[in-house]
Coordinates of C-alpha atoms and ligand atoms in Angstrom, one line a residue:
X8 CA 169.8 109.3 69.4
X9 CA 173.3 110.8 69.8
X10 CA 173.5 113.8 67.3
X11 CA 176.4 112.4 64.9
X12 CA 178.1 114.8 63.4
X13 CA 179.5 113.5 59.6
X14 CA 183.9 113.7 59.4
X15 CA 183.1 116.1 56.5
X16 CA 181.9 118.5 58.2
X17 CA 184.2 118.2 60.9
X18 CA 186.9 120.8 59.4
X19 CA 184.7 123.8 59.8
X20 CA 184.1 122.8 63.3
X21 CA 187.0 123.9 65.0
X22 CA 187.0 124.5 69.0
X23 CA 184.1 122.4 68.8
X24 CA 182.9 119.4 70.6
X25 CA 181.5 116.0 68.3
X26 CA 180.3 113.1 68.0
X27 CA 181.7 110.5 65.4
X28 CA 180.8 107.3 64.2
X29 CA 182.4 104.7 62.1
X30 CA 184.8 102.8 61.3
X31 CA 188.3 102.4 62.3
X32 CA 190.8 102.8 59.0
X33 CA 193.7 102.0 60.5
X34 CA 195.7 102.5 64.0
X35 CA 198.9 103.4 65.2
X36 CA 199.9 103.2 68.9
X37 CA 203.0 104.7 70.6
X38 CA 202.5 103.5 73.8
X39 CA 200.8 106.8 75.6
X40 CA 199.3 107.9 72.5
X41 CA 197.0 106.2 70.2
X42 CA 195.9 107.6 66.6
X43 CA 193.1 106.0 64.8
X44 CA 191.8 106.9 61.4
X45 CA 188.1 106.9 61.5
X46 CA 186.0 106.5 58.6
X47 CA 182.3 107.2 58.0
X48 CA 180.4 107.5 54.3
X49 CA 181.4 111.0 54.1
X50 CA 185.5 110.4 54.5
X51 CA 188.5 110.1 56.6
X52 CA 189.6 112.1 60.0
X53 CA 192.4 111.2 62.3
X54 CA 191.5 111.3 65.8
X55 CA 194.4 111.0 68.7
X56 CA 193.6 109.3 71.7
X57 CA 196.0 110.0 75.3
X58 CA 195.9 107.0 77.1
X59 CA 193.5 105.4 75.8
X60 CA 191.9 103.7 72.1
X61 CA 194.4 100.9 72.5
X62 CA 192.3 98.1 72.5
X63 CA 190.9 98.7 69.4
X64 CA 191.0 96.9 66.3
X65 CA 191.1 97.9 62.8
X66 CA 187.4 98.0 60.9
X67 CA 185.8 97.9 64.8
X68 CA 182.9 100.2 64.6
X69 CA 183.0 103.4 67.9
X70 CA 180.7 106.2 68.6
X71 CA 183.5 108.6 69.6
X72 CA 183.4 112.4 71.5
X73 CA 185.7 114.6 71.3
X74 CA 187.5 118.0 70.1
X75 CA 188.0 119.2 67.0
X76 CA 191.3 120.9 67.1
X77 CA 193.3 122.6 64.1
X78 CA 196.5 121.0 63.2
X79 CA 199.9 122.8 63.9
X80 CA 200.6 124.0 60.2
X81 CA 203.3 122.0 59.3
X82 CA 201.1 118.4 60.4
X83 CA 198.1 119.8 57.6
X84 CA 198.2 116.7 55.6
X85 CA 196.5 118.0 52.3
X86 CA 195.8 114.6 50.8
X87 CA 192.6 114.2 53.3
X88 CA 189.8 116.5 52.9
X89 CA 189.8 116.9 57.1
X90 CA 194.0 117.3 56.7
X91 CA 193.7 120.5 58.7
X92 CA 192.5 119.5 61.6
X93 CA 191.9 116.3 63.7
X94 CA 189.9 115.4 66.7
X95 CA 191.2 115.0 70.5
X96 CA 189.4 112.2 71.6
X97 CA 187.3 112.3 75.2
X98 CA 185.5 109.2 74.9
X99 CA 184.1 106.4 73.0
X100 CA 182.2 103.6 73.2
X101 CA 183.1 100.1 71.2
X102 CA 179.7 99.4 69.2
X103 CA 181.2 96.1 67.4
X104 CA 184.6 95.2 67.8
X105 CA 186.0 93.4 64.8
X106 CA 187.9 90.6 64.6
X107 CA 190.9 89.5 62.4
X108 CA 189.9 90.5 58.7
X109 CA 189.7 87.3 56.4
X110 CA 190.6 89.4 53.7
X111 CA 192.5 93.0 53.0
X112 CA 190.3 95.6 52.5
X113 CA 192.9 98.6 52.0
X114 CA 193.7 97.7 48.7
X115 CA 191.9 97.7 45.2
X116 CA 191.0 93.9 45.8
X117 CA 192.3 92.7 42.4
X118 CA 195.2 91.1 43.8
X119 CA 192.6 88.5 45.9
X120 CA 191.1 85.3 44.0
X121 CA 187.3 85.8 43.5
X122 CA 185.7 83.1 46.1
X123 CA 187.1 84.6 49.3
X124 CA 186.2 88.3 47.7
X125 CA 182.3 87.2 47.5
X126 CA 182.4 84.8 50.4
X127 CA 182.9 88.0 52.5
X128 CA 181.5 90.9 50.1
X129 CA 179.9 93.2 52.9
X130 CA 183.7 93.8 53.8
X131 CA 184.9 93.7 50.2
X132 CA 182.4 96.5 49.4
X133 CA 183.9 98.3 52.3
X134 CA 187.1 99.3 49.5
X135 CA 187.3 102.5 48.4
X136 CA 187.0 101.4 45.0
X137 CA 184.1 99.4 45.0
X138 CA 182.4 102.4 47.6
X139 CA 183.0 104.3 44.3
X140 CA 181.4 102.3 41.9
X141 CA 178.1 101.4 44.1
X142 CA 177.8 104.9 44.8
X143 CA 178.6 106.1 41.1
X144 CA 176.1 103.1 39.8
X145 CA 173.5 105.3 42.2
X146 CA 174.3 108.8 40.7
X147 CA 174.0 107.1 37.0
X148 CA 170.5 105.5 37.5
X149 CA 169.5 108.4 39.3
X150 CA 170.5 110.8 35.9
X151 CA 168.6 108.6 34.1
X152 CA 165.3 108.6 36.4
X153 CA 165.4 112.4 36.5
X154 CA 165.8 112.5 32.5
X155 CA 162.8 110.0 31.8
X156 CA 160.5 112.0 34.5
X157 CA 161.4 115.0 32.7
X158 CA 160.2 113.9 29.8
X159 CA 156.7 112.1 30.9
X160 CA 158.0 108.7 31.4
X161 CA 155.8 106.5 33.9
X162 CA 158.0 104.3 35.9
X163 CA 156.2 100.7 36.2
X164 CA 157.0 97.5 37.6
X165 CA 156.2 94.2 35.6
X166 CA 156.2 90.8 37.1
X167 CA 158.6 88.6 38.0
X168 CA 156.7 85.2 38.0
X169 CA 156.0 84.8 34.7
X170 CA 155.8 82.9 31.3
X171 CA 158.5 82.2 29.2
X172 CA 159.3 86.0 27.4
X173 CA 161.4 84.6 24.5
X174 CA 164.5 86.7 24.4
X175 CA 166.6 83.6 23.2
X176 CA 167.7 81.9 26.3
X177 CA 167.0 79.3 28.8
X178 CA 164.2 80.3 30.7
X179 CA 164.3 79.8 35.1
X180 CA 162.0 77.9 36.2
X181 CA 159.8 77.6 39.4
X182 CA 157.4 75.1 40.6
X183 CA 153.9 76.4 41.6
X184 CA 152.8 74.9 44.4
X185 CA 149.0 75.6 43.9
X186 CA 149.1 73.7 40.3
X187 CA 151.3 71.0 40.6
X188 CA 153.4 70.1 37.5
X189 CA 153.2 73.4 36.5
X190 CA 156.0 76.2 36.4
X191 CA 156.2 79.9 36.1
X192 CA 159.3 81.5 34.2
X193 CA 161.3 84.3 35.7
X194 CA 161.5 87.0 33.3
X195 CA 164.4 87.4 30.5
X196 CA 163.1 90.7 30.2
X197 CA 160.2 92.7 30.7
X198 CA 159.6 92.5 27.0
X199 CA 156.0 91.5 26.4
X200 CA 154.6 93.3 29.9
X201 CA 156.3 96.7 28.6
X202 CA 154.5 96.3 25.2
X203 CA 151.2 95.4 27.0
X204 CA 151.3 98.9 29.2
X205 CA 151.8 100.8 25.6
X206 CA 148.4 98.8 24.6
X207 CA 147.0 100.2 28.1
X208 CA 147.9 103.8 26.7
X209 CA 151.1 105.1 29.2
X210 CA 152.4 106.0 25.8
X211 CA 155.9 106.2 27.7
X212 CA 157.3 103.8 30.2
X213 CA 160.4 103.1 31.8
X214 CA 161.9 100.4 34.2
X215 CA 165.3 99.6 36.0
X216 CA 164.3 95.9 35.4
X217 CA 166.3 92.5 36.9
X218 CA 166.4 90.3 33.7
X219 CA 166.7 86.3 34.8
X220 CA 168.6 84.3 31.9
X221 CA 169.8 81.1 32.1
X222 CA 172.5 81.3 29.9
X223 CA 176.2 79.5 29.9
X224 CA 178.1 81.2 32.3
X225 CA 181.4 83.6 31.3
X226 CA 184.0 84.8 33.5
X227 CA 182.0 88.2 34.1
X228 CA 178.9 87.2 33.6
X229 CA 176.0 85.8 35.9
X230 CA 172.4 84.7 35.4
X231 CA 170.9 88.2 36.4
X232 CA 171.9 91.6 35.1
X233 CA 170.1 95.0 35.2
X234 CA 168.5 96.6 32.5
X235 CA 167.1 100.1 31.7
X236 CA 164.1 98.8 29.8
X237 CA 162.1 101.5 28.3
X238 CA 159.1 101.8 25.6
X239 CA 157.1 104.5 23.6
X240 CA 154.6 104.7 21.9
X241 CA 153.9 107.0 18.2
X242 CA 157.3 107.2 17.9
X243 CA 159.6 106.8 15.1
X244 CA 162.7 104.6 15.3
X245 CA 164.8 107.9 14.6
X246 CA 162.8 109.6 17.5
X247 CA 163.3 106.5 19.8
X248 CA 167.5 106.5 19.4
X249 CA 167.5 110.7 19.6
X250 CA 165.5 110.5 23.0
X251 CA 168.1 107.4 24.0
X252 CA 170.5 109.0 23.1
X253 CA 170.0 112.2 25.0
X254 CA 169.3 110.5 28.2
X255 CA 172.4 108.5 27.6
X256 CA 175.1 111.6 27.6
X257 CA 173.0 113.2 29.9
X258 CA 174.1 110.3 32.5
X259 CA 177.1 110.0 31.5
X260 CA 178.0 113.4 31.7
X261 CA 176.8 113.5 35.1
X262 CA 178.6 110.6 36.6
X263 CA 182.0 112.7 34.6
X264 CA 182.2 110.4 31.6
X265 CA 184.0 111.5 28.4
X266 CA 182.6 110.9 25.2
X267 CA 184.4 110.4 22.1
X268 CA 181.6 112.4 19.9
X269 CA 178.7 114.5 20.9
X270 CA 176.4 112.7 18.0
X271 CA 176.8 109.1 18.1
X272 CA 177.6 107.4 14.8
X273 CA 174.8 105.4 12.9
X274 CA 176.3 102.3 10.9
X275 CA 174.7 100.1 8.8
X276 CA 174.9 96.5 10.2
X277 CA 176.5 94.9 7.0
X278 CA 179.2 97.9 7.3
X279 CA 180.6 96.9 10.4
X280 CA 180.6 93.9 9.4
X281 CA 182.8 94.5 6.5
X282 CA 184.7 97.2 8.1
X283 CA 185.1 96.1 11.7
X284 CA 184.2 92.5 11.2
X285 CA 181.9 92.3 14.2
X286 CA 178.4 94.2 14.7
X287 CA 180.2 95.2 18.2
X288 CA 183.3 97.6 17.5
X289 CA 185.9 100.2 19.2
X290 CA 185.8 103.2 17.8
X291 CA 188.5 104.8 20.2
X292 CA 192.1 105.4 19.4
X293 CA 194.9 104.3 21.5
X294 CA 195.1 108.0 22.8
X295 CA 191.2 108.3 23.8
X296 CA 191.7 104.4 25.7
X297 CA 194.0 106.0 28.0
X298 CA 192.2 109.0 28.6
X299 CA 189.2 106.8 29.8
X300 CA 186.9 108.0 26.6
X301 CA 183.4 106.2 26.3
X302 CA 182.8 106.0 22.0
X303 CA 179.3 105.0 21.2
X304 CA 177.6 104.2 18.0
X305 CA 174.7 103.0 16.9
X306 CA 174.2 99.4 14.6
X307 CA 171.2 99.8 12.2
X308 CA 169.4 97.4 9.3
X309 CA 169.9 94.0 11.0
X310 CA 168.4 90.6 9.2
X311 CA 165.6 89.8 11.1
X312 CA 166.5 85.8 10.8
X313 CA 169.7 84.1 10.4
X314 CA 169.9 79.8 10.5
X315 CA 169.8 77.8 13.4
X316 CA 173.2 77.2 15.1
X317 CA 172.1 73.0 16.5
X318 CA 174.6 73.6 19.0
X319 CA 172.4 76.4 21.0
X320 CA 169.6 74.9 22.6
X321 CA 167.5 77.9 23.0
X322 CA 167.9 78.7 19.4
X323 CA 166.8 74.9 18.2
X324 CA 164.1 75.2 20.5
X325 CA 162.5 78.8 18.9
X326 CA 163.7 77.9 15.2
X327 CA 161.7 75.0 14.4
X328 CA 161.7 76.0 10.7
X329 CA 165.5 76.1 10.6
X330 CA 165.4 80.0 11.0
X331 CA 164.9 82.1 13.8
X332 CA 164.9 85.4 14.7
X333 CA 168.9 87.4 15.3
X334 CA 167.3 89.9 18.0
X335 CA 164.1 89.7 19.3
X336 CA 160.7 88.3 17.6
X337 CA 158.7 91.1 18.6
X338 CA 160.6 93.3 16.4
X339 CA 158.5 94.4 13.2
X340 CA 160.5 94.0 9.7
X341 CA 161.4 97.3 7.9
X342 CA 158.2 98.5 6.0
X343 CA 159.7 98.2 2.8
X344 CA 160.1 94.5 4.2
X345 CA 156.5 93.4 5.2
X346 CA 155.7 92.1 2.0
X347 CA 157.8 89.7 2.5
X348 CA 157.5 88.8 5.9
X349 CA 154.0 88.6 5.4
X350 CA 154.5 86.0 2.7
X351 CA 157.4 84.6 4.0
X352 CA 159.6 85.4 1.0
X353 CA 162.9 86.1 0.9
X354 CA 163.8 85.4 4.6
X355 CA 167.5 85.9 4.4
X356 CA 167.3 89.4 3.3
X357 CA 164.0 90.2 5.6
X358 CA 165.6 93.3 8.0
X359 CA 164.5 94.0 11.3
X360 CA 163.6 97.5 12.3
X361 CA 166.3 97.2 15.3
X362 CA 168.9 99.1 16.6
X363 CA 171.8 98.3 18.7
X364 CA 173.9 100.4 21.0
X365 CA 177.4 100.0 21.1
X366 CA 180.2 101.4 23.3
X367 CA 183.9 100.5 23.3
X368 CA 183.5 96.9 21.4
X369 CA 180.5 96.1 23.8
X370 CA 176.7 95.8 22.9
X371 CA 175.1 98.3 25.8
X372 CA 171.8 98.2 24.3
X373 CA 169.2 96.8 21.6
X374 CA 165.9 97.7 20.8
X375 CA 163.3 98.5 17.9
X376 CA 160.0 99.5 16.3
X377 CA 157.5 96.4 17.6
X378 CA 154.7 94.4 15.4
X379 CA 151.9 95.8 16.8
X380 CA 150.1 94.6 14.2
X381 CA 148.8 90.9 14.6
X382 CA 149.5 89.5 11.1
X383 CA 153.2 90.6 11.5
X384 CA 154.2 89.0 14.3
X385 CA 151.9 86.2 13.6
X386 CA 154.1 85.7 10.3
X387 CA 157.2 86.3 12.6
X388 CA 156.5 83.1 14.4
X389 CA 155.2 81.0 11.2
X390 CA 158.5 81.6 9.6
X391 CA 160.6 80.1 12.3
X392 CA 158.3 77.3 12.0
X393 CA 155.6 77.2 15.0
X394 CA 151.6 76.0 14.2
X395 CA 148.8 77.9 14.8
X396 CA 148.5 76.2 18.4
X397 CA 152.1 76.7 19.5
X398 CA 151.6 80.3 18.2
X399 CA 148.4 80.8 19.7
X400 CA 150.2 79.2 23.1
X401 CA 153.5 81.6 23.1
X402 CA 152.0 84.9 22.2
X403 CA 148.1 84.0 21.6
X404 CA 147.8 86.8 24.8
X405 CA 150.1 89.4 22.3
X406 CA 148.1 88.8 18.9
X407 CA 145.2 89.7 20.9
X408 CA 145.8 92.6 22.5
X409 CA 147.0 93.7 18.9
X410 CA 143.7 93.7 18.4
X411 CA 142.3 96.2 20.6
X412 CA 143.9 99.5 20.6
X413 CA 147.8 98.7 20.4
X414 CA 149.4 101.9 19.3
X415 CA 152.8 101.9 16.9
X416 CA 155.5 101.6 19.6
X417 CA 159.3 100.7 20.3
X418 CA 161.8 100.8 22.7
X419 CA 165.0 99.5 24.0
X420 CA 166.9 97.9 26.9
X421 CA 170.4 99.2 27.9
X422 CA 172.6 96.8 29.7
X423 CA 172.9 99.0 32.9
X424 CA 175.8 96.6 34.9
X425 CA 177.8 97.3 31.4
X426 CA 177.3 100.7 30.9
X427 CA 178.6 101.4 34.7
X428 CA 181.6 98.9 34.2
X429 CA 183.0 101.0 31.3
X430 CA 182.0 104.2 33.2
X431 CA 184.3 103.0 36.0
X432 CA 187.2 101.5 33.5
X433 CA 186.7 98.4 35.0
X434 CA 187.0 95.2 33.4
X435 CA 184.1 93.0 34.7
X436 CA 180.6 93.4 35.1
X437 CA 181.1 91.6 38.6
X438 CA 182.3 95.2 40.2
X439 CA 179.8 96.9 39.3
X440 CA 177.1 94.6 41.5
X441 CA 176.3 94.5 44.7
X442 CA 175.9 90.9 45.4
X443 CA 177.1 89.3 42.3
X444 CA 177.4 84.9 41.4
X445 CA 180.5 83.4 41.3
X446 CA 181.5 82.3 38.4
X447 CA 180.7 78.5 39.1
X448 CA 176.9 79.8 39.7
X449 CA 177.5 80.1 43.2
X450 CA 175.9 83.4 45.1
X451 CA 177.8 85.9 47.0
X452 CA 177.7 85.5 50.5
X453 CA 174.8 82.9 51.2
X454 CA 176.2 80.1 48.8
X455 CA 172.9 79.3 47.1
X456 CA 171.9 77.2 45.4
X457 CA 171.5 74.4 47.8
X458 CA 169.0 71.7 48.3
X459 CA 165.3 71.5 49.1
X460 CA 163.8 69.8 52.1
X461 CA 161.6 66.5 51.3
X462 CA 159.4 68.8 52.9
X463 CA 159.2 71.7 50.3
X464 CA 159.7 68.7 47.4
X465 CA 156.2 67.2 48.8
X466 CA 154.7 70.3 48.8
X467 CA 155.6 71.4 45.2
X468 CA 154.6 67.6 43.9
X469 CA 158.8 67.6 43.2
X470 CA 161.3 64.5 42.9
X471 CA 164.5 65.3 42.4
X472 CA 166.6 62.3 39.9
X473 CA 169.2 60.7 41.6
X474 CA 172.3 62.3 40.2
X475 CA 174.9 60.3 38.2
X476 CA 178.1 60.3 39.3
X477 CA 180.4 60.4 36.3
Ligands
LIG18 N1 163.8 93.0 25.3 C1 165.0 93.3 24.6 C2 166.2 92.7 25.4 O1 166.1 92.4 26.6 C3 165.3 94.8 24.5 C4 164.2 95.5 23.7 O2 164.1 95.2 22.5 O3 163.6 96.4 24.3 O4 167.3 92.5 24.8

């Protein structure tokens, strides 16, 4: 192990001898004298080289010795954090020399079209800007943990081969191999685990949960995303959105957000409407856009069901009656509602104790009060038309742990690849992933999906159709 020094600390160093390693920013060679900028996670150093460095190529990686030495005053370059000073190289070693880049990595990337950008994201990442959003995504999930462990929160992993979790879209499917002809859904959210662990008496739980949907692609949007999913129990929906909301500005604030009010707005879902003419609004002026201000507000007093729109599968599928739910089935109904609900009266004007967060015209979040009693979300499902057996079949596992021991609880998921991309004033959720799909459905990098041996077919008890060619 050599002992690496970080180019952060190398100002203070002066007179001092280092080691350096990283990455090299950019060169310029006169001949006799070679400069490099070097760069590591902690910044950016110039380092001069007599005689030697010349052979190396930009975004080659060197373990480099050598001096620190102060700059001459009128070389301190005060743009860079290590402008005062800059290291006299003695010698280096090449650890992986790099060859031509197949794409620029020294500008904001916006200007280069989106396959070659995720064909080679490791080096895309490598952009300052994106290194700024991954790291700030880090700080922001981090604000979040330490809030929820402050407050008793239990974080708790649910499964991710599951059954189908009804959050209104297309579920993923994979073969088992041990039952053939039988398939386990990837989650759409952790939805009915998170209410199960309130019935097993955590009383608060939280979860920074990969939600698998398969949904029509958009321009920014891919079939995962990453939500902060997050349930309690005994609690009122007022106490719910106060303790969301304080977590909220808490991260916000500490990833050096601006928000447009300290108390978020509550509006009444046929309000917006009528006002806004959407349940997802901007609240911000032209003056607070520019300034880079986040204005939240929550939507209140949904209808729990609307009619079936025939051209959205997902929804035919759930709303055999003709209505299905707006949000999420395992909502309860208002309490001045349950009547109703219980006798399936009234349907259209049925509201759903549910609660949306928005933020800058987006929805970041959505949650609610649960049914945690059986009949209600029994009558939930009988509305949109299911039989006993296809009730007892979906959620037969829900309507009996309902009945034994399920405390009063809600909770809400905020949209965590959303929240970060207005953070960073950026305009798709792809920068603010990792490793995100193209937007053919491609992934980044590895070019998945792609076809199954006859092999791992046999295996599964799989035949694949011969595909038409139109
Ligand atoms: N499961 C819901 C969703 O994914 C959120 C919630 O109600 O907690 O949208």
């Amino acid at each position: 192990m050599t002992n690496r020094t970080l180019i952060s600390q190398t100002p203070t160093l002066v007179g001092q001898t280092v080691v350096l390693q990283g990455w090299i920013a950019s060169k310029r060679d006169h001949g006799k004298v070679t400069f490099i900028d070097l760069r590591d996670r902690s910044g950016l150093v110039q380092c001069v080289g007599f005689k030697m460095m010349g052979e190396l190529t930009t975004e080659s990686v060197v373990s480099l010795t050598g001096l620190v030495k102060a700059r001459p005053e009128k070389l301190v370059n005060l743009e860079i954090l290590t402008g005062s000073i800059e290291i006299e190289v003695q010698s280096y070693e090449l650890l992986n020399k790099t060859a031509e880049l197949p794409i620029s990595i020294d500008t904001d990337g916006k200007e280069i079209s989106e396959e070659p950008r995720l064909k080679y994201r490791y080096l895309d990442l490598r952009r300052a800007r994106l290194q700024k959003i991954m790291r700030m995504r880090s700080e922001f999930i981090r604000a979040i943990r330490d809030s929820l462990y402050g407050k008793d929160f239990v974080e708790i992993e649910t499964p991710m081969l599951t059954k189908s979790t009804k959050e209104g879209a297309r579920d993923f499917l994979v073969p088992s191999r041990f039952q053939p002809g039988k398939f386990y859904a990837l989650p759409q959210s952790p939805q009915q685990y998170k209410q199960l662990l309130m019935t097993a008496g955590f009383e608060r739980y939280f979860q920074v949960a990969r939600c698998i949907r398969d949904e029509d692609l958009r321009a920014d949007r891919g079939f995962e995303f990453t939500q902060l999913d997050l349930e309690i129990s005994f609690a009122s929906q007022q106490e719910v959105m106060d303790l969301v909301e304080e977590t909220v500005k808490t991260a916000v604030k500490k990833v050096g957000g601006k928000l447009k009010t300290e108390s978020f707005p509550v509006v009444n879902y046929q309000d917006a409407i009528s006002k806004y003419g959407a349940d997802r609004f901007d609240l911000r002026t032209e003056e607070d856009k520019a300034n880079g201000i986040l204005a939240f507000a929550w939507v209140v007093n949904f209808p729990f069901f609307k009619k079936v729109d025939k051209k959205d599968i997902a929804e035919v599928r759930d709303g055999k009656s003709g209505w299905t739910f707006t949000h999420n089935p395992f909502s309860a109904p208002l309490p001045e509602n349950e009547v109703d609900h219980l006798a399936h009266k009234n349907i259209e004007n049925i509201v759903t104790a549910q609660y949306d967060l928005v933020c800058n015209g987006y929805e970041v979040g959505g949650g609610s009060i649960r049914a945690h009693k059986p009949e209600l979300l029994k009558a939930t499902f009988e509305i949109m038309g299911y039989s006993e057996e296809q009730i007892e079949d979906g959620v037969g596992h829900m309507l009996k742990a309902f009945k034994l021991g399920t405390p009063p609880h809600g909770g809400i998921a905020l949209g965590l690849d959303r929240l970060i991309m207005l953070l960073a004033g950026e305009e798709s959720l792809k920068e603010t992933i990792a490793f995100p799909m193209t937007s053919s459905g491609r992934t980044a990098v590895m070019d998945g999906p792609s076809e199954a041996a006859k092999e791992q077919l046999d295996e599964l008890s799989l035949m694949v159709k011969p595909q038409v060619k139109e």
